[in-house]
Coordinates of C-alpha atoms and ligand atoms in Angstrom, one line a residue:
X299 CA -146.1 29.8 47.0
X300 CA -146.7 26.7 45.9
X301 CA -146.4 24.9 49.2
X302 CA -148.2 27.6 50.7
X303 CA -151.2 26.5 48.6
X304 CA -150.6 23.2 49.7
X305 CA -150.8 24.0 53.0
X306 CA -153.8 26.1 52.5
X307 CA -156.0 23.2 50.7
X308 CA -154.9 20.8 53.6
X309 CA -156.0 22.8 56.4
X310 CA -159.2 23.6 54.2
X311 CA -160.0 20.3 54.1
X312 CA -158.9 19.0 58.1
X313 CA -161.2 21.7 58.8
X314 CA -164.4 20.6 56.9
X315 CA -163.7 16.8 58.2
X316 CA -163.8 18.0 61.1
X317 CA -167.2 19.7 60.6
X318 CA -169.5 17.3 60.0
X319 CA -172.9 18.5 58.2
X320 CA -175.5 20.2 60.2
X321 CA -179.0 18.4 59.7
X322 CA -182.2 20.4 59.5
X323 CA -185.1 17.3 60.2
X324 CA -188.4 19.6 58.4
X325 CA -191.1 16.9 59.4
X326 CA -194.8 17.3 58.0
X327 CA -198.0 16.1 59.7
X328 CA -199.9 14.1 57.9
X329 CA -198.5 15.1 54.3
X330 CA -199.0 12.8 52.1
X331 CA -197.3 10.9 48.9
X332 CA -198.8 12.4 46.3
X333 CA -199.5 16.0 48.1
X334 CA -196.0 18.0 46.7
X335 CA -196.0 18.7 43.5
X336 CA -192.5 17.3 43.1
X337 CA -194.4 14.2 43.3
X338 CA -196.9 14.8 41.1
X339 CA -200.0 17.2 42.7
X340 CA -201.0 19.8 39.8
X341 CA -204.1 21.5 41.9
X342 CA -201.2 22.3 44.9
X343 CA -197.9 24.1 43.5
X344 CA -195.0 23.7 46.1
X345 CA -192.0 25.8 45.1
X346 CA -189.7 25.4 47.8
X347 CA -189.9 21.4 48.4
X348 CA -189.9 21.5 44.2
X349 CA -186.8 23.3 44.1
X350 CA -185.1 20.9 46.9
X351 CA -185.9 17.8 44.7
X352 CA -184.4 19.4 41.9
X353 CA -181.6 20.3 43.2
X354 CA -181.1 17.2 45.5
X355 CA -182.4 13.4 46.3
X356 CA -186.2 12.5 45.5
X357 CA -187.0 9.0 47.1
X358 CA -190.1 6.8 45.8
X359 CA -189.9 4.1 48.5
X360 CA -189.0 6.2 51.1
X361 CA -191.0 5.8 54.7
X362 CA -192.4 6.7 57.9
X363 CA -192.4 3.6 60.7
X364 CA -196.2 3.8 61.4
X365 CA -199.2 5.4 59.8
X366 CA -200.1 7.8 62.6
X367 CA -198.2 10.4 64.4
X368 CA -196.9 9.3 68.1
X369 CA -195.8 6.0 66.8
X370 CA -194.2 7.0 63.8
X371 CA -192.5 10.6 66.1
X372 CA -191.7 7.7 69.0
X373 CA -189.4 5.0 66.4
X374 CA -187.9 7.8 64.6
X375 CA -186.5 9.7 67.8
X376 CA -185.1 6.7 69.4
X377 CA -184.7 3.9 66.5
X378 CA -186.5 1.8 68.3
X379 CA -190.1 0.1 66.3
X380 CA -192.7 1.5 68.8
X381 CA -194.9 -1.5 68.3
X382 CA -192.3 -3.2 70.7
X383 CA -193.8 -1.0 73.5
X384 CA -196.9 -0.7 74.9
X385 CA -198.3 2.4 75.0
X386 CA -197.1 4.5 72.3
X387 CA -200.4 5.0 70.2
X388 CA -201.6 8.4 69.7
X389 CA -201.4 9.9 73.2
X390 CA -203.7 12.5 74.2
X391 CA -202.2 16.1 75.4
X392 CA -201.5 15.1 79.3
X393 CA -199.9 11.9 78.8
X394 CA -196.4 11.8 80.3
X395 CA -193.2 11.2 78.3
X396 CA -192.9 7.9 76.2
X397 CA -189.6 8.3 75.8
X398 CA -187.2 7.4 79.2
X399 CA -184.7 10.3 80.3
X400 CA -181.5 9.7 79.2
X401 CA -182.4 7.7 76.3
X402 CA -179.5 7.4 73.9
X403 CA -181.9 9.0 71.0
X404 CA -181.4 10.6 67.3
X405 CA -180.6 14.3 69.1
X406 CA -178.6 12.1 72.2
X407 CA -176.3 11.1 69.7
X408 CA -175.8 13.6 68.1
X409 CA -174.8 15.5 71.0
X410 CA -172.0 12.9 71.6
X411 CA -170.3 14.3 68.2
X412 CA -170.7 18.0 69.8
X413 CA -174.1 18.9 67.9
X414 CA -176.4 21.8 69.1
X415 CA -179.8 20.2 69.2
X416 CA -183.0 21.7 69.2
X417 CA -186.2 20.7 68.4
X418 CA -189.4 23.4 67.0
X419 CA -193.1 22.5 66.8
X420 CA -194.9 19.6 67.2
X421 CA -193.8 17.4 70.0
X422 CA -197.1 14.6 70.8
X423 CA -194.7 12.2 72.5
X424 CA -195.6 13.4 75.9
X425 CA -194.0 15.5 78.9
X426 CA -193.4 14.7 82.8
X427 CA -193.4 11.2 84.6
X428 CA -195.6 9.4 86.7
X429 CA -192.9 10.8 89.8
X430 CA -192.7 14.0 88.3
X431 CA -196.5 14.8 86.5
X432 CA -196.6 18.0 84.4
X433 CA -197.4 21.2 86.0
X434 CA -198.3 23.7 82.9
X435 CA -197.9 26.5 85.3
X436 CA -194.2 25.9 86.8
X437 CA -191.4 23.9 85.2
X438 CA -192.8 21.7 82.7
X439 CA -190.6 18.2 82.2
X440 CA -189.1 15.6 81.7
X441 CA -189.3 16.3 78.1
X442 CA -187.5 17.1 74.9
X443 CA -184.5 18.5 77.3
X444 CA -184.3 15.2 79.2
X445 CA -184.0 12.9 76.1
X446 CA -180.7 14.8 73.8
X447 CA -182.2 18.2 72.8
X448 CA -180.6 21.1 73.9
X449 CA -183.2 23.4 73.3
X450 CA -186.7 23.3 72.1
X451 CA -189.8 25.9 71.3
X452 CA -193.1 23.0 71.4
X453 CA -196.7 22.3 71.0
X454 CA -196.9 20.1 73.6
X455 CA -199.3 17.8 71.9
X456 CA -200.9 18.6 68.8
X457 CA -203.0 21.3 67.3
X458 CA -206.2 19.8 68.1
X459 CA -205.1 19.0 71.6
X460 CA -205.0 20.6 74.7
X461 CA -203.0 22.5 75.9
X462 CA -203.3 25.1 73.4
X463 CA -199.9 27.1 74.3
X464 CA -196.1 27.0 73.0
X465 CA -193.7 25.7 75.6
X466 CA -189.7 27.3 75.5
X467 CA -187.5 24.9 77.2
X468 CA -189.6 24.4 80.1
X469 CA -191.9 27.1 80.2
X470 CA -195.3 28.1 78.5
X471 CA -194.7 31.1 76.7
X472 CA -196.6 34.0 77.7
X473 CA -198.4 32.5 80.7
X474 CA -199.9 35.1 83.3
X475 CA -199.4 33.4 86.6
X476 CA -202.8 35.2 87.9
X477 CA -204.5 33.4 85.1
X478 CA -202.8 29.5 85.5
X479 CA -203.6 26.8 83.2
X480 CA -206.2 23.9 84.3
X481 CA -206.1 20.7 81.5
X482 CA -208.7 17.8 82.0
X483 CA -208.8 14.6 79.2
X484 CA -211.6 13.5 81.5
X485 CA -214.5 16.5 82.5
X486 CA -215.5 19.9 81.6
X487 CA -214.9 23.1 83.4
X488 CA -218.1 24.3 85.0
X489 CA -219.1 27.0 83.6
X490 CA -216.8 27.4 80.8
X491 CA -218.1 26.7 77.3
X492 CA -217.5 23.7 74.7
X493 CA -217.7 22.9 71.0
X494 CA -221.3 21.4 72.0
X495 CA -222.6 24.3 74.1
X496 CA -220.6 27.0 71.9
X497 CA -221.0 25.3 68.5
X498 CA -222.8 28.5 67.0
X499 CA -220.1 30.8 67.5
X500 CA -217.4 28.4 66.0
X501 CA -215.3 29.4 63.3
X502 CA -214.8 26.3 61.7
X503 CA -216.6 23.7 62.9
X504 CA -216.4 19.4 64.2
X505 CA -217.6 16.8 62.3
X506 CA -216.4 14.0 65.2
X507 CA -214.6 14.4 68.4
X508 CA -212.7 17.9 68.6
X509 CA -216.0 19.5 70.5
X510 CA -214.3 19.8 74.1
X511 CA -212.4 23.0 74.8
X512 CA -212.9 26.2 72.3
X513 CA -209.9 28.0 71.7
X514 CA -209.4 30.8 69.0
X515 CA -213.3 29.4 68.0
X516 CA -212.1 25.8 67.2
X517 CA -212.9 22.9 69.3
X518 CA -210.4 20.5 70.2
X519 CA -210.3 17.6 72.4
X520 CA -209.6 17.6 75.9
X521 CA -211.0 20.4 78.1
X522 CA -208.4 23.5 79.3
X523 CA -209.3 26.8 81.2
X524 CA -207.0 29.6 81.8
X525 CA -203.7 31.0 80.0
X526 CA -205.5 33.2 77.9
X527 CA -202.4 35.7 77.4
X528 CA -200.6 31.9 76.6
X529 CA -203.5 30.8 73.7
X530 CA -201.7 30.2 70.4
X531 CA -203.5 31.3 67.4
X532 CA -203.6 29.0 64.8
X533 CA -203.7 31.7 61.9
X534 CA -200.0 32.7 63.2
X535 CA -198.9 28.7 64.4
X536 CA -196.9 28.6 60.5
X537 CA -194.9 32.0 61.0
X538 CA -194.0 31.3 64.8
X539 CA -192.8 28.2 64.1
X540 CA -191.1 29.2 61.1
X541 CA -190.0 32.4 62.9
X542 CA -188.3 30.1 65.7
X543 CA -186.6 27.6 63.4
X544 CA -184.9 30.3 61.3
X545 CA -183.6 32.2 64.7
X546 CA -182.2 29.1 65.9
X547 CA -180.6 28.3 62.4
X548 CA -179.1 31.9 63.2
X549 CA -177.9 30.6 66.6
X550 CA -176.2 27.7 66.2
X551 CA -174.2 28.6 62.7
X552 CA -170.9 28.7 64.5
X553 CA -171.0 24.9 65.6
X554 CA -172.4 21.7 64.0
X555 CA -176.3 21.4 64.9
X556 CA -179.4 19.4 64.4
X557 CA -182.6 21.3 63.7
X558 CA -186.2 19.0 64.6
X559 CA -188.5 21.2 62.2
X560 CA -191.8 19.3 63.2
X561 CA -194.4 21.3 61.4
X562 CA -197.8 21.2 62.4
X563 CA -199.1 22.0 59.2
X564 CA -201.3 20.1 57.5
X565 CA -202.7 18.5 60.7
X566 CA -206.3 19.7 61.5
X567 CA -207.5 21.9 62.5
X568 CA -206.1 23.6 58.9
X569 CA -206.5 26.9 60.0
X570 CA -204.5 28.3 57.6
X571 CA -202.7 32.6 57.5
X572 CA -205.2 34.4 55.5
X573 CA -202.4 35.4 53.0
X574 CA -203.1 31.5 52.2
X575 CA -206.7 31.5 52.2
X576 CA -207.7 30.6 48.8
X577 CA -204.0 29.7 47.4
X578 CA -205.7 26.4 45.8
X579 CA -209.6 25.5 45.0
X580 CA -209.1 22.8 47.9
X581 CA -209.7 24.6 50.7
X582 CA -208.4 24.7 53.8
X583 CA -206.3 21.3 53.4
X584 CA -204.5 22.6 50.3
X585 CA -204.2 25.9 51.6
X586 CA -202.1 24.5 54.5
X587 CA -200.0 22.4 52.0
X588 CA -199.2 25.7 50.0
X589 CA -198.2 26.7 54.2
X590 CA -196.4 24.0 54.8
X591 CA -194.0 24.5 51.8
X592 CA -193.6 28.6 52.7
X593 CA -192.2 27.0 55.8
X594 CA -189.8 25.2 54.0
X595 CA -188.9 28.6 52.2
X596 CA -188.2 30.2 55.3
X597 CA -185.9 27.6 56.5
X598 CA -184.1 27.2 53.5
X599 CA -183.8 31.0 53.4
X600 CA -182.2 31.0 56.5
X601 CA -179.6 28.3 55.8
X602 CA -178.7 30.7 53.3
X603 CA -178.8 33.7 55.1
X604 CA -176.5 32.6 57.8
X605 CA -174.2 31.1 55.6
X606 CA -174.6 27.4 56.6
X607 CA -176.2 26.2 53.3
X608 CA -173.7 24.4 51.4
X609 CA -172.2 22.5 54.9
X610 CA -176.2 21.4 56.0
X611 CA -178.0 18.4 55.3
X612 CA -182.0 18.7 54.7
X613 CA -184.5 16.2 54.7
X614 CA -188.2 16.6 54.3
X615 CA -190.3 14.2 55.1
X616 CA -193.8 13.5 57.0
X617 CA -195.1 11.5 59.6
X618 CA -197.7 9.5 58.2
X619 CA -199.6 9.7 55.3
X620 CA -202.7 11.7 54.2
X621 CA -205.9 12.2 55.7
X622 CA -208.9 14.4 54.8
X623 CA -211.8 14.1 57.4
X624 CA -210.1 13.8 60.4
X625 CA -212.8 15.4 62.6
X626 CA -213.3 19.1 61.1
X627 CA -215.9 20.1 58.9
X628 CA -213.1 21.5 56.4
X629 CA -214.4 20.4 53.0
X630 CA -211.1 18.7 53.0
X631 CA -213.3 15.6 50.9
X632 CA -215.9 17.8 49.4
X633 CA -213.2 19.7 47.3
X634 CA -210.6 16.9 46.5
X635 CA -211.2 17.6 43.6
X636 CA -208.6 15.4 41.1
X637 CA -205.9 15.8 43.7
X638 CA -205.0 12.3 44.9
X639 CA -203.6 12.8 48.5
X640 CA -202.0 9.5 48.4
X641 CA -200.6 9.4 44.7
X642 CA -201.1 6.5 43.1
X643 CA -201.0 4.5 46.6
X644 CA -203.9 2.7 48.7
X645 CA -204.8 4.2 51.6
X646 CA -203.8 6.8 53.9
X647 CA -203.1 7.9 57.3
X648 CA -204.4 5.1 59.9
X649 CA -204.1 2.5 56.6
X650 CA -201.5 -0.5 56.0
X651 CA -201.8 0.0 52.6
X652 CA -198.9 2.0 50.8
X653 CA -200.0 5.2 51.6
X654 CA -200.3 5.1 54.8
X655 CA -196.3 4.6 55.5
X656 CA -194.7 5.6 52.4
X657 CA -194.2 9.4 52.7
X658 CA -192.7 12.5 50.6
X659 CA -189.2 12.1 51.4
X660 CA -186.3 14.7 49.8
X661 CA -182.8 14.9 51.1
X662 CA -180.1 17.8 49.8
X663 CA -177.3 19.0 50.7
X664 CA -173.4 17.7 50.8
X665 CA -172.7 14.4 49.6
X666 CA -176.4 13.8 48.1
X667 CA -176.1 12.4 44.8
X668 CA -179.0 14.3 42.9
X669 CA -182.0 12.6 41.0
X670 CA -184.8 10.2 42.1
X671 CA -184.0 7.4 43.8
X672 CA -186.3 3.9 44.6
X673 CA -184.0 2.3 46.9
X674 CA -186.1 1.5 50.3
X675 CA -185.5 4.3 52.6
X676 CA -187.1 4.5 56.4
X677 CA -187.1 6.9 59.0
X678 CA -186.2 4.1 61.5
X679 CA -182.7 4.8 60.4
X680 CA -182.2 8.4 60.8
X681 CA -181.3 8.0 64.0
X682 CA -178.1 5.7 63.5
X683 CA -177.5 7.3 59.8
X684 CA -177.4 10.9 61.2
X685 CA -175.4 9.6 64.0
X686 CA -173.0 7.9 61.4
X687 CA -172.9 11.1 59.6
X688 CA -171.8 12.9 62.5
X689 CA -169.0 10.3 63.0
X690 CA -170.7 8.3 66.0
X691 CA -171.5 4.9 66.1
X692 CA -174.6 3.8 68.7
X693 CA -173.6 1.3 71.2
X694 CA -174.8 -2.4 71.0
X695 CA -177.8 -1.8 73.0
X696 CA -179.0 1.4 71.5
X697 CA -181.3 2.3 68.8
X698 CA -182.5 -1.5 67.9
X699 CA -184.2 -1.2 64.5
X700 CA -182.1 1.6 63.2
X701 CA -179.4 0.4 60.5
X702 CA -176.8 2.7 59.2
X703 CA -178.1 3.9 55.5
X704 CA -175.8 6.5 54.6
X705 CA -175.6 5.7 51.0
X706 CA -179.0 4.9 50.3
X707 CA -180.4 8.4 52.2
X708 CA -177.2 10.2 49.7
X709 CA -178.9 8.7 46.9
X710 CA -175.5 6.4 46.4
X711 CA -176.9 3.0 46.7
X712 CA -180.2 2.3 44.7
X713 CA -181.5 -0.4 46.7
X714 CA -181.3 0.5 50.5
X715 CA -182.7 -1.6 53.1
X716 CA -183.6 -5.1 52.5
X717 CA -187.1 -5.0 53.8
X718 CA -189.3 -2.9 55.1
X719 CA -192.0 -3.1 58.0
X720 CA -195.1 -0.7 58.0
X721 CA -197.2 -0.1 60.7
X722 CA -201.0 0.8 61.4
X723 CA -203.6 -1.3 62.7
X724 CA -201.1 -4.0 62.2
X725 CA -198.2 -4.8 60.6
X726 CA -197.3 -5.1 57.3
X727 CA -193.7 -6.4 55.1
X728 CA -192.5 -5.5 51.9
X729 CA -189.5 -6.6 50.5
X730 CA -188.5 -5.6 47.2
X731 CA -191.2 -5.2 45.0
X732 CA -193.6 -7.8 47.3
X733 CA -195.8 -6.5 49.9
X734 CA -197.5 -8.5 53.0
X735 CA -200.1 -7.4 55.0
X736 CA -200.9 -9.6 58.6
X737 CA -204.0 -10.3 58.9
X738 CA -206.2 -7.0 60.6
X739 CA -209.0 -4.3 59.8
X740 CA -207.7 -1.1 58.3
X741 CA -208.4 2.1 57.0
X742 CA -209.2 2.2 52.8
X743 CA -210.8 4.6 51.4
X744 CA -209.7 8.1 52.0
X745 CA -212.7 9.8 50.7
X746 CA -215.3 7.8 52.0
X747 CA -212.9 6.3 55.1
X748 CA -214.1 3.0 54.3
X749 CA -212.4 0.0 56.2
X750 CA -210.3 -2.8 54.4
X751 CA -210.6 -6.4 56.1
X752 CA -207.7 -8.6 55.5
X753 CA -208.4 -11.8 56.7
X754 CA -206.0 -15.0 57.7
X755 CA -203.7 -15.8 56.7
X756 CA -203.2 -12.4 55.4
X757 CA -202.5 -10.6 51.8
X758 CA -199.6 -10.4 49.2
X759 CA -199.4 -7.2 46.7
X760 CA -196.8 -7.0 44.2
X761 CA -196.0 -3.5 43.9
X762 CA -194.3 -3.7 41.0
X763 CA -197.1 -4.8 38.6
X764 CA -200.1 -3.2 41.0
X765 CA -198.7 -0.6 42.8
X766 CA -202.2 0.8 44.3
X767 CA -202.4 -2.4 46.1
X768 CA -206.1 -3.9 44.1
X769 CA -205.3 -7.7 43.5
X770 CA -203.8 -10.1 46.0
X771 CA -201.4 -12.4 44.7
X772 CA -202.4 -16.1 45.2
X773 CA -198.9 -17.1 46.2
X774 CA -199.1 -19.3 49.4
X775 CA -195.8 -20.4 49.1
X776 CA -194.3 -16.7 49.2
X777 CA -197.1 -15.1 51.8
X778 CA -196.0 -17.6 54.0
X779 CA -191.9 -17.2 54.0
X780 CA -192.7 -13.4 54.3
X781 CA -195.4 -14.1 57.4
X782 CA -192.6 -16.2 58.6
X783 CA -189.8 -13.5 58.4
X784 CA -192.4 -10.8 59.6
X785 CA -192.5 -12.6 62.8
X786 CA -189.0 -13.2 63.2
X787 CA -188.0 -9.7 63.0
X788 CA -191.3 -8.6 64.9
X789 CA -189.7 -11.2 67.7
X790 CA -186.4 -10.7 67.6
X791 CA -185.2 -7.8 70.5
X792 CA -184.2 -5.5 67.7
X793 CA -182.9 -5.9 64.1
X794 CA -179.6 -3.7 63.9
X795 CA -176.6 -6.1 63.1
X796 CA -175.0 -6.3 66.6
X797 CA -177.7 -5.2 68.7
X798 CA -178.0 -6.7 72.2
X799 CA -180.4 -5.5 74.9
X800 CA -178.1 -7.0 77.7
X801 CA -177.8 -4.3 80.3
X802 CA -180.7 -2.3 79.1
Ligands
NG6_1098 C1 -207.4 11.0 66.4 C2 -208.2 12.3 66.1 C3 -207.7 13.0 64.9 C4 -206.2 13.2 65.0 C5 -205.5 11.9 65.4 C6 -204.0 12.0 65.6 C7 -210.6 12.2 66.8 C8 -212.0 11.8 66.5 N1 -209.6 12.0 65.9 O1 -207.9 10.4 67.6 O2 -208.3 14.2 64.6 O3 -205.9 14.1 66.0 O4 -206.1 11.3 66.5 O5 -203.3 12.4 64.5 O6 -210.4 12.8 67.8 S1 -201.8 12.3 64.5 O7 -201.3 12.7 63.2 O8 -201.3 13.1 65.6 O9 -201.5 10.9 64.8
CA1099 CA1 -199.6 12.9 61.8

């Protein structure tokens, strides 16, 4: 009996190393640090996220790579800084694919260790090549499929963007083919109305940009004609997604897989279920916070559900930080209230200052060491920490900038990375508790979206004593070493240990 139980527990556990965790990714848009309640909000309650702090990792200095959205989507994916390459700003809906096929990426490795991979939402990272331009009305690619992900259910862009459709694999969803798809970022349709020519009949309306095509009555920028069957409607964009990450949870349960859950809540336009309408005194942007974290729900429901939960690793973070006015007449400044988007941080979305990188970031599941945790935490590394995870090591000239920080994303090692690089209008350092920001112009003020010039040769904060970033430190001697090892790591071909772009 005895060596029957024996046998039993050693099979048990052969079996689960050789299952490594599954890893849901649940990535928010534009959520900012001080917008969960877990971190703080009292006008926004957020159950679900709540509940996975409590029960799992809650990180204080943890980050995105850069304070907007393709940038930050573009280093996390392939562990590469995207201010190495030109032309990964914020793309607009028919730019092709910033990522190469074949890219050894977070999903590409992954699927070396025998992961399903699939990727749900928003995508803004671009589709097709110059050789193989994007047809919305026949095979849409290269894309997600191309670069590691097995599967994928997309806004092609983002939610103000054109096209205004879901994509499965490589197909819009719904499309009529007697009714194809037409996308222009550069002239109207004739004859087919705008947010200027239509602005009376809008149902929530533009303060700036956003007054091209009108789909579901909400301008957005670029112009698009047909696929009218294929029109998403934003009111539903939170239970379709949500819908499509819980059936592919369902799917893969049998085999080790990697869930991309990139919401496109709170992203404007914030045109929130009407079950939501109302949840806080915010309006619309809280409202979409409160849909954000039913998403989370959903997911974690279905984790549950399908019996994955104790062998699946979640994360939740966002992909810059907060913004209210970001082109919508949404009240999103008017009704602030005491909320402070950014927490105690300067800044926000579009902003070197703390905010603008330093995200919500929770991790639970096996192996996390519960509690809060300070250590210096960056989505640069998912990619070769998820990989490590999974028992696969990059090679020497893939992922450049992405370090392997298993313990500090557990919650195992309180200090995690030695430094840190932020990115917006330019770059920024911190290390430890010091801060340096290079010399540029960047966004302040949320509220009044005032901009903050830093002149040469640039500012140091210390976030210790003055976290929300209000007095430079007159220390030349320190300013410069960190300009100096700024520029050195900015230089150098990537920063992994071991990392050679020979053959690339
Ligand atoms: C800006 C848009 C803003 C938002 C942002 C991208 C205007 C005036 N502003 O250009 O609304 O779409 O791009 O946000 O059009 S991100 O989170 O995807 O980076
Ligand atoms: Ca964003």
């Amino acid at each position: 009996m005895r060596s029957f139980l024996l046998l039993a527990v050693s099979i048990a556990l052969a079996l689960s190393a050789e299952r490594p965790p599954n890893i849901v990714l649940i990535y928010a848009d534009d959520l900012g640090y001080g917008d969960l309640s877990c971190y703080g909000a009292t006008a926004v309650k957020t159950p679900h996220c709540d509940r996975v702090a409590a029960e799992g990792l809650r990180l204080t200095s943890g980050y995105c790579t850069s304070a907007t959205c393709t940038p930050s989507r573009y280093s996390m994916l392939t562990g590469e800084y995207a201010w190495r390459r030109k032309g990964t700003g914020i793309l607009p809906g028919d730019a092709t694919m910033i990522i190469e096929p074949g890219r050894a990426t977070l999903p590409a490795q992954l699927k070396r260790a025998g992961y399903a991979t699939a990727v749900v939402g928003k995508w803004h990272l671009g589709l097709g090549t110059k050789e193989h331009p994007v047809d919305w009305n026949g095979d849409v690619g290269p894309g997600p499929l191309d670069i590691g992900f097995d599967s994928c259910f997309l806004m092609p862009a983002t939610g103000d963007r054109v096209p205004c459709v879901y994509l499965r694999d490589r197909r819009v969803v719904g499309l009529d083919p007697a009714d194809p798809i037409a996308v222009s970022y550069k002239e109207a349709f004739p004859g087919v109305p705008t947010g200027v020519t239509a602005r009376a009949t809008l149902k929530m309306d533009w303060d700036y940009g956003h007054n091209e095509a009108v789909v579901n009555g909400v301008g957005r920028i670029g112009h698009m004609k047909g696929g009218t069957a294929a029109l998403w409607k934003d009111e539903d964009m939170a239970d379709v997604l949500a819908r499509e990450g819980a059936a592919y949870i369902a799917r893969f349960k049998d085999q080790p897989f990697f869930l991309y859950y990139a919401a496109h809540s709170i992203h404007v336009p914030r045109v929130v279920h009407e079950r939501f309408v109302g949840a806080t005194t915010m309006g619309p942007r809280g409202d979409a916070i409160v849909e954000f974290d039913f998403q989370v729900g959903v997911l974690m429901d279905a984790l549950k559900a399908n019996g994955v939960a104790e062998n699946t690793l979640v994360i939740i973070t966002s992909d810059n930080g907060p913004v209210l006015n970001d082109g919508y007449k949404d009240q999103a400044a008017e009704k602030i209230g005491d909320h402070r988007a950014g927490g105690p941080l300067r800044g926000g979305k579009y902003s070197s200052f703390e905010a603008g990188c330093r995200v919500p970031f929770l991790v639970w599941g096996p192996g996390v060491k519960p509690g809060v945790s300070d250590a210096l935490v960056s989505q640069i590394d998912l990619a070769t920490t998820c990989a490590g995870l999974a028992g696969v090591v990059p090679t020497a000239n893939e992922c450049p900038d992405s370090l392997p920080q298993a313990d500090a994303l557990l919650g195992k090692d309180s200090v995690g990375r030695p430094w840190m690089i932020e990115h917006a209008t330019g770059l920024a350092l911190r290390v430890g508790q010091w801060k340096y920001h290079l010399p540029q112009k960047t966004r302040d003020d949320i509220i009044t979206r005032s901009t903050a010039s830093i002149a040469d040769p640039g500012q140091l904060y210390d976030l210790a004593a003055d976290p929300g970033e209000r007095t430079p430190v007159e220390q030349a001697e320190r300013r410069d070493a960190m300009k100096a090892q700024l520029t050195t790591l900015r230089t150098a071909a990537g920063t992994r240990p071991g990392f050679t772009d020979a053959g690339k």
